[in-house]
Amino acid sequence: MRRPPGNGGALVSGGREPMMHMPGILIADEDVLTRKRMADLFIKAGYHVTVTNSAAGVLYGILKKTAQVVLLSTRFDELLATELIPILKKCNSNLTIILVASELPLALIRKARSEGIFYHALKPDKPSDEEELREAVKCAFEKVTHNTTSEWLQ
């Protein structure tokens, strides 16, 4: 893994720069073990993975358009995910965001849904928890592919 300059601490993994045919995921979580577990999972699945632990890193990844799907935890640098999601959507309205969190108040989940998340997945604490997240990411990329195809046809 290497650190790109000026991206708020994000790490890029997956072995090479993103290409148009290599789907990109941005994993944004303050917990290093969770970031590593999810990064390993999706690198093995063939995705280009960028990880960060800061809101600045998330914004950098979105603005550089290296990721089509964002796996977002609930808090960064004193910001709640529900405060960050509208900013991310303004940067890229087609961005697909999966909120990854185990324990959230129902009001916060409703707020995140109203801000435009694609899915709320439970944080994978053990390997058996990874299937839900893997399926959510697969569906998210199907949505991205469908939206891109629809835009080309218009």
XYZ file of N, CA and C in Angstrom:
462
model
N 0.843 -1.176 0.000
C 0.000 0.000 0.000
C 0.885 1.234 0.000
N 0.385 2.312 -0.589
C 1.139 3.566 -0.616
C 0.206 4.723 -0.327
N 0.790 5.840 0.063
C 0.021 7.033 0.367
C 0.109 8.029 -0.784
N -1.009 8.332 -1.442
C -1.006 9.393 -2.446
C -0.840 10.732 -1.749
N -0.223 11.704 -2.403
C -0.019 12.999 -1.759
C -1.331 13.736 -1.531
N -1.414 14.425 -0.395
C -2.506 15.356 -0.121
C -3.890 14.766 -0.033
N -4.046 13.554 0.440
C -5.388 12.998 0.467
C -5.894 12.727 1.869
N -5.366 13.401 2.847
C -5.899 13.261 4.193
C -5.649 11.901 4.809
N -4.550 11.247 4.443
C -4.188 9.995 5.064
C -4.724 8.750 4.390
N -5.313 8.874 3.217
C -5.860 7.690 2.549
C -4.751 6.788 2.055
N -4.995 5.518 2.102
C -4.073 4.531 1.558
C -4.704 3.912 0.335
N -3.903 3.678 -0.679
C -4.388 3.039 -1.886
C -3.811 1.643 -1.921
N -4.648 0.670 -2.199
C -4.180 -0.701 -2.304
C -4.813 -1.345 -3.518
N -4.391 -2.534 -3.796
C -4.935 -3.235 -4.950
C -3.887 -3.397 -6.021
N -2.714 -2.800 -5.819
C -1.591 -3.077 -6.676
C -1.381 -2.158 -7.852
N -2.364 -1.374 -8.257
C -2.167 -0.499 -9.409
C -3.180 0.630 -9.388
N -2.971 1.557 -10.271
C -3.885 2.693 -10.369
C -5.240 2.207 -10.867
N -6.317 2.906 -10.489
C -7.642 2.490 -10.961
C -7.760 2.636 -12.469
N -8.429 1.695 -13.072
C -8.707 1.760 -14.497
C -10.210 1.793 -14.678
N -10.644 2.152 -15.844
C -12.068 2.260 -16.092
C -12.775 0.919 -15.838
N -12.115 -0.199 -16.130
C -12.765 -1.488 -15.961
C -12.565 -2.076 -14.568
N -11.782 -1.442 -13.719
C -11.542 -1.949 -12.370
C -12.379 -1.135 -11.390
N -13.436 -1.722 -10.847
C -14.326 -0.965 -9.963
C -13.599 -0.471 -8.715
N -13.911 0.764 -8.320
C -13.238 1.377 -7.184
C -14.135 1.516 -5.973
N -13.569 1.166 -4.807
C -14.263 1.286 -3.532
C -13.429 2.174 -2.627
N -14.087 3.091 -1.951
C -13.444 3.904 -0.920
C -13.988 3.431 0.428
N -13.096 2.970 1.289
C -13.476 2.520 2.621
C -13.078 3.607 3.605
N -14.059 4.163 4.292
C -13.833 5.272 5.209
C -14.283 4.878 6.608
N -13.306 4.624 7.464
C -13.608 4.181 8.816
C -12.450 4.575 9.724
N -12.744 5.045 10.923
C -11.690 5.439 11.850
C -10.994 4.234 12.477
N -11.636 3.071 12.481
C -11.076 1.872 13.099
C -10.159 1.151 12.123
N -8.870 1.077 12.471
C -7.880 0.491 11.569
C -8.150 -0.987 11.285
N -8.602 -1.743 12.256
C -8.867 -3.162 12.032
C -10.045 -3.377 11.083
N -11.073 -2.557 11.233
C -12.220 -2.644 10.321
C -11.803 -2.274 8.908
N -11.028 -1.190 8.758
C -10.538 -0.794 7.430
C -9.751 -1.927 6.793
N -8.855 -2.530 7.553
C -8.014 -3.601 7.008
C -8.857 -4.815 6.620
N -9.783 -5.200 7.481
C -10.630 -6.369 7.185
C -11.423 -6.135 5.894
N -12.055 -4.960 5.783
C -12.859 -4.691 4.591
C -11.976 -4.545 3.355
N -10.813 -3.885 3.496
C -9.908 -3.733 2.357
C -9.445 -5.096 1.850
N -9.030 -5.958 2.747
C -8.590 -7.298 2.345
C -9.709 -8.051 1.622
N -10.910 -7.953 2.144
C -12.064 -8.627 1.548
C -12.268 -8.192 0.096
N -12.221 -6.884 -0.150
C -12.545 -6.388 -1.487
C -11.357 -6.395 -2.444
N -10.147 -6.361 -1.926
C -8.975 -6.539 -2.791
C -8.988 -7.962 -3.350
N -9.273 -8.933 -2.475
C -9.352 -10.333 -2.912
C -10.457 -10.531 -3.947
N -11.498 -9.719 -3.862
C -12.612 -9.822 -4.810
C -12.328 -9.094 -6.125
N -11.169 -8.427 -6.228
C -10.780 -7.798 -7.488
C -11.100 -6.327 -7.625
N -11.459 -5.669 -6.546
C -11.758 -4.247 -6.603
C -10.504 -3.422 -6.347
N -10.488 -2.215 -6.879
C -9.470 -1.236 -6.520
C -9.949 -0.591 -5.228
N -9.144 -0.640 -4.178
C -9.568 -0.197 -2.859
C -8.714 0.956 -2.371
N -9.386 2.000 -1.890
C -8.735 3.105 -1.213
C -9.324 3.164 0.182
N -8.471 3.361 1.195
C -8.959 3.453 2.563
C -8.540 4.783 3.164
N -9.371 5.285 4.070
C -9.061 6.525 4.768
C -9.700 6.509 6.143
N -9.161 7.350 7.006
C -9.725 7.479 8.346
C -10.178 8.907 8.621
N -10.305 9.721 7.568
C -10.652 11.121 7.780
C -11.674 11.621 6.758
N -12.386 12.658 7.137
C -13.347 13.291 6.224
C -12.611 13.885 5.024
N -11.434 14.447 5.247
C -10.645 15.012 4.146
C -10.278 13.928 3.138
N -9.916 12.748 3.629
C -9.591 11.638 2.741
C -10.786 11.182 1.926
N -11.954 11.197 2.540
C -13.182 10.828 1.821
C -13.427 11.835 0.694
N -13.360 13.106 1.013
C -13.593 14.150 0.000
C -12.574 14.056 -1.135
N -11.327 13.827 -0.788
C -10.281 13.692 -1.808
C -10.614 12.543 -2.763
N -10.984 11.392 -2.211
C -11.312 10.239 -3.036
C -12.504 10.479 -3.941
N -13.485 11.206 -3.441
C -14.679 11.502 -4.240
C -14.350 12.493 -5.354
N -13.607 13.522 -5.008
C -13.269 14.538 -6.002
C -12.341 14.000 -7.088
N -11.482 13.061 -6.743
C -10.580 12.443 -7.727
C -11.275 11.355 -8.538
N -12.516 11.042 -8.156
C -13.347 10.048 -8.866
C -12.677 8.684 -8.973
N -11.954 8.287 -7.902
C -11.319 6.971 -7.896
C -12.267 5.891 -7.408
N -13.386 6.283 -6.830
C -14.322 5.299 -6.278
C -15.735 5.573 -6.760
N -16.424 4.498 -7.085
C -17.833 4.604 -7.444
C -18.720 4.266 -6.253
N -18.158 3.501 -5.309
C -18.891 3.076 -4.125
C -18.084 3.454 -2.887
N -18.772 4.010 -1.887
C -18.127 4.388 -0.626
C -18.728 3.574 0.506
N -17.866 2.943 1.294
C -18.279 2.269 2.526
C -17.924 3.227 3.654
N -18.938 3.779 4.286
C -18.773 4.889 5.214
C -19.177 4.496 6.627
N -18.298 4.763 7.593
C -18.677 4.524 8.987
C -19.447 5.730 9.513
N -19.767 5.733 10.780
C -20.701 6.728 11.308
C -20.086 8.065 11.697
N -18.773 8.135 11.922
C -18.178 9.379 12.426
C -16.759 9.569 11.903
N -16.452 10.834 11.549
C -15.106 11.242 11.126
C -14.809 12.625 11.631
N -13.670 12.799 12.242
C -13.194 14.135 12.609
C -14.304 15.012 13.192
N -15.048 14.505 14.139
C -16.145 15.251 14.779
C -17.369 15.428 13.885
N -17.391 14.832 12.711
C -18.560 14.892 11.820
C -19.297 13.560 11.859
N -20.603 13.617 11.958
C -21.408 12.410 11.804
C -21.556 12.098 10.319
N -21.748 10.837 10.002
C -21.950 10.448 8.613
C -23.122 11.214 8.002
N -24.167 11.454 8.797
C -25.341 12.159 8.265
C -25.027 13.614 7.923
N -23.953 14.155 8.462
C -23.509 15.504 8.085
C -22.608 15.463 6.851
N -21.888 14.359 6.696
C -20.950 14.218 5.579
C -21.640 13.763 4.293
N -22.665 12.941 4.398
C -23.330 12.382 3.212
C -23.845 13.463 2.253
N -24.537 14.509 2.724
C -25.001 15.523 1.770
C -23.856 16.235 1.037
N -22.733 16.410 1.722
C -21.562 17.039 1.086
C -21.030 16.126 -0.012
N -20.932 14.833 0.284
C -20.448 13.875 -0.711
C -21.376 13.815 -1.911
N -22.679 13.852 -1.652
C -23.655 13.807 -2.744
C -23.588 15.073 -3.613
N -23.230 16.219 -2.997
C -23.063 17.446 -3.801
C -21.830 17.351 -4.682
N -20.798 16.662 -4.192
C -19.586 16.467 -4.991
C -19.829 15.502 -6.148
N -20.665 14.490 -5.915
C -20.968 13.492 -6.940
C -22.355 12.925 -6.662
N -23.335 13.415 -7.357
C -24.718 13.000 -7.106
C -24.969 11.526 -7.428
N -24.120 10.915 -8.251
C -24.276 9.504 -8.608
C -23.538 8.566 -7.660
N -22.894 9.114 -6.653
C -22.121 8.315 -5.712
C -23.022 7.340 -4.968
N -22.557 6.110 -4.830
C -23.299 5.086 -4.111
C -22.640 4.898 -2.750
N -23.383 5.182 -1.692
C -22.846 5.151 -0.334
C -23.509 4.028 0.451
N -22.664 3.198 1.050
C -23.132 2.154 1.953
C -22.666 2.546 3.345
N -23.601 2.764 4.243
C -23.291 3.096 5.629
C -22.999 1.791 6.361
N -21.818 1.696 6.960
C -21.393 0.467 7.633
C -21.285 0.745 9.125
N -22.220 0.206 9.880
C -22.238 0.444 11.325
C -23.060 -0.630 12.007
N -22.631 -1.012 13.205
C -23.347 -2.052 13.942
C -24.466 -1.496 14.800
N -24.147 -0.501 15.600
C -25.140 0.018 16.537
C -25.429 1.479 16.225
N -26.597 1.714 15.677
C -27.020 3.075 15.349
C -28.447 3.287 15.836
N -28.723 4.475 16.361
C -30.121 4.786 16.689
C -30.954 4.809 15.402
N -32.187 4.384 15.513
C -33.081 4.347 14.362
C -33.206 5.720 13.705
N -33.223 6.769 14.495
C -33.329 8.127 13.937
C -32.137 8.455 13.038
N -30.949 8.002 13.408
C -29.759 8.256 12.599
C -29.806 7.467 11.290
N -30.295 6.241 11.348
C -30.442 5.442 10.123
C -31.451 6.093 9.185
N -32.568 6.546 9.740
C -33.583 7.231 8.909
C -33.005 8.495 8.270
N -32.236 9.257 9.044
C -31.612 10.484 8.523
C -30.643 10.138 7.386
N -29.833 9.094 7.576
C -28.883 8.681 6.536
C -29.632 8.245 5.270
N -30.720 7.542 5.433
C -31.524 7.128 4.271
C -32.111 8.335 3.548
N -32.572 9.298 4.312
C -33.144 10.498 3.685
C -32.075 11.321 2.959
N -30.824 11.179 3.372
C -29.722 11.893 2.713
C -29.228 11.165 1.468
N -29.684 9.928 1.264
C -29.379 9.247 0.008
C -28.416 8.081 0.069
N -28.301 7.408 1.226
C -27.449 6.218 1.217
C -28.115 5.122 0.396
N -27.303 4.241 -0.136
C -27.799 3.109 -0.918
C -28.246 1.979 0.001
N -27.483 1.774 1.091
C -27.749 0.634 1.958
C -27.098 0.871 3.314
N -27.656 0.269 4.352
C -27.032 0.251 5.677
C -26.645 -1.188 5.967
N -25.341 -1.436 6.106
C -24.845 -2.780 6.380
C -24.253 -2.835 7.781
N -24.355 -3.986 8.393
C -23.721 -4.171 9.689
C -22.212 -4.284 9.517
N -21.474 -3.712 10.468
C -20.019 -3.774 10.443
C -19.598 -5.240 10.595
N -18.734 -5.726 9.699
C -18.331 -7.136 9.770
C -17.334 -7.363 10.914
N -17.807 -7.971 11.995
C -16.946 -8.229 13.141
C -16.226 -9.573 13.027
N -16.772 -10.466 12.214
C -16.133 -11.771 12.012
C -16.384 -12.195 10.563
N -15.621 -13.142 10.055
C -15.756 -13.537 8.649
C -17.181 -13.898 8.224
N -17.972 -14.472 9.112
C -19.337 -14.845 8.735
C -20.219 -13.611 8.505
N -19.794 -12.449 9.005
C -20.556 -11.204 8.815
C -20.275 -10.537 7.468
N -19.304 -11.034 6.733
C -18.847 -10.360 5.516
C -19.781 -10.536 4.325
N -20.605 -11.572 4.336
C -21.451 -11.857 3.173
C -22.435 -10.727 2.882
N -23.051 -10.157 3.926
C -23.993 -9.058 3.713
C -23.310 -7.890 3.015
N -22.126 -7.548 3.477
C -21.390 -6.427 2.898
C -20.967 -6.733 1.458
N -20.520 -7.946 1.220
C -20.129 -8.355 -0.131
C -21.316 -8.242 -1.093
N -22.492 -8.684 -0.668
C -23.693 -8.603 -1.506
C -24.124 -7.148 -1.727
N -24.026 -6.331 -0.687
C -24.391 -4.918 -0.817
C -23.488 -4.215 -1.831
N -22.196 -4.514 -1.784
C -21.256 -3.907 -2.734
C -21.532 -4.395 -4.151
N -21.812 -5.676 -4.298
C -22.145 -6.227 -5.619
C -23.365 -5.510 -6.201
N -24.409 -5.357 -5.400
C -25.623 -4.651 -5.853
C -25.338 -3.185 -6.150
N -24.490 -2.577 -5.349
C -24.135 -1.164 -5.567
C -23.449 -0.988 -6.919
N -22.548 -1.896 -7.268
C -21.878 -1.792 -8.572
C -22.825 -2.101 -9.719
N -23.807 -2.970 -9.502
C -24.823 -3.187 -10.529
C -25.611 -1.904 -10.773
N -25.916 -1.165 -9.691
C -26.608 0.115 -9.808
C -25.737 1.132 -10.548
N -24.461 1.186 -10.198
C -23.531 2.115 -10.860
C -23.463 1.806 -12.349
N -23.334 0.532 -12.693
C -23.269 0.123 -14.092
C -24.550 0.481 -14.829
N -25.699 0.235 -14.190
C -26.994 0.559 -14.802
C -27.123 2.065 -15.018
N -26.757 2.862 -14.023
C -26.852 4.324 -14.134
C -25.929 4.857 -15.213
N -24.717 4.304 -15.320
C -23.766 4.743 -16.341
C -24.294 4.410 -17.722
N -24.835 3.211 -17.879
C -25.403 2.805 -19.173
C -26.580 3.682 -19.543
N -27.451 4.003 -18.588
C -28.610 4.859 -18.840
C -28.187 6.248 -19.277
N -27.115 6.777 -18.654
C -26.630 8.116 -19.030
C -26.107 8.123 -20.447
N -25.418 7.043 -20.871
C -24.884 6.979 -22.224
C -26.001 6.931 -23.251
N -27.119 6.270 -22.910
C -28.211 6.114 -23.856
C -29.026 7.389 -24.032
N -28.947 8.297 -23.069
C -29.746 9.517 -23.153
C -29.125 10.561 -24.035
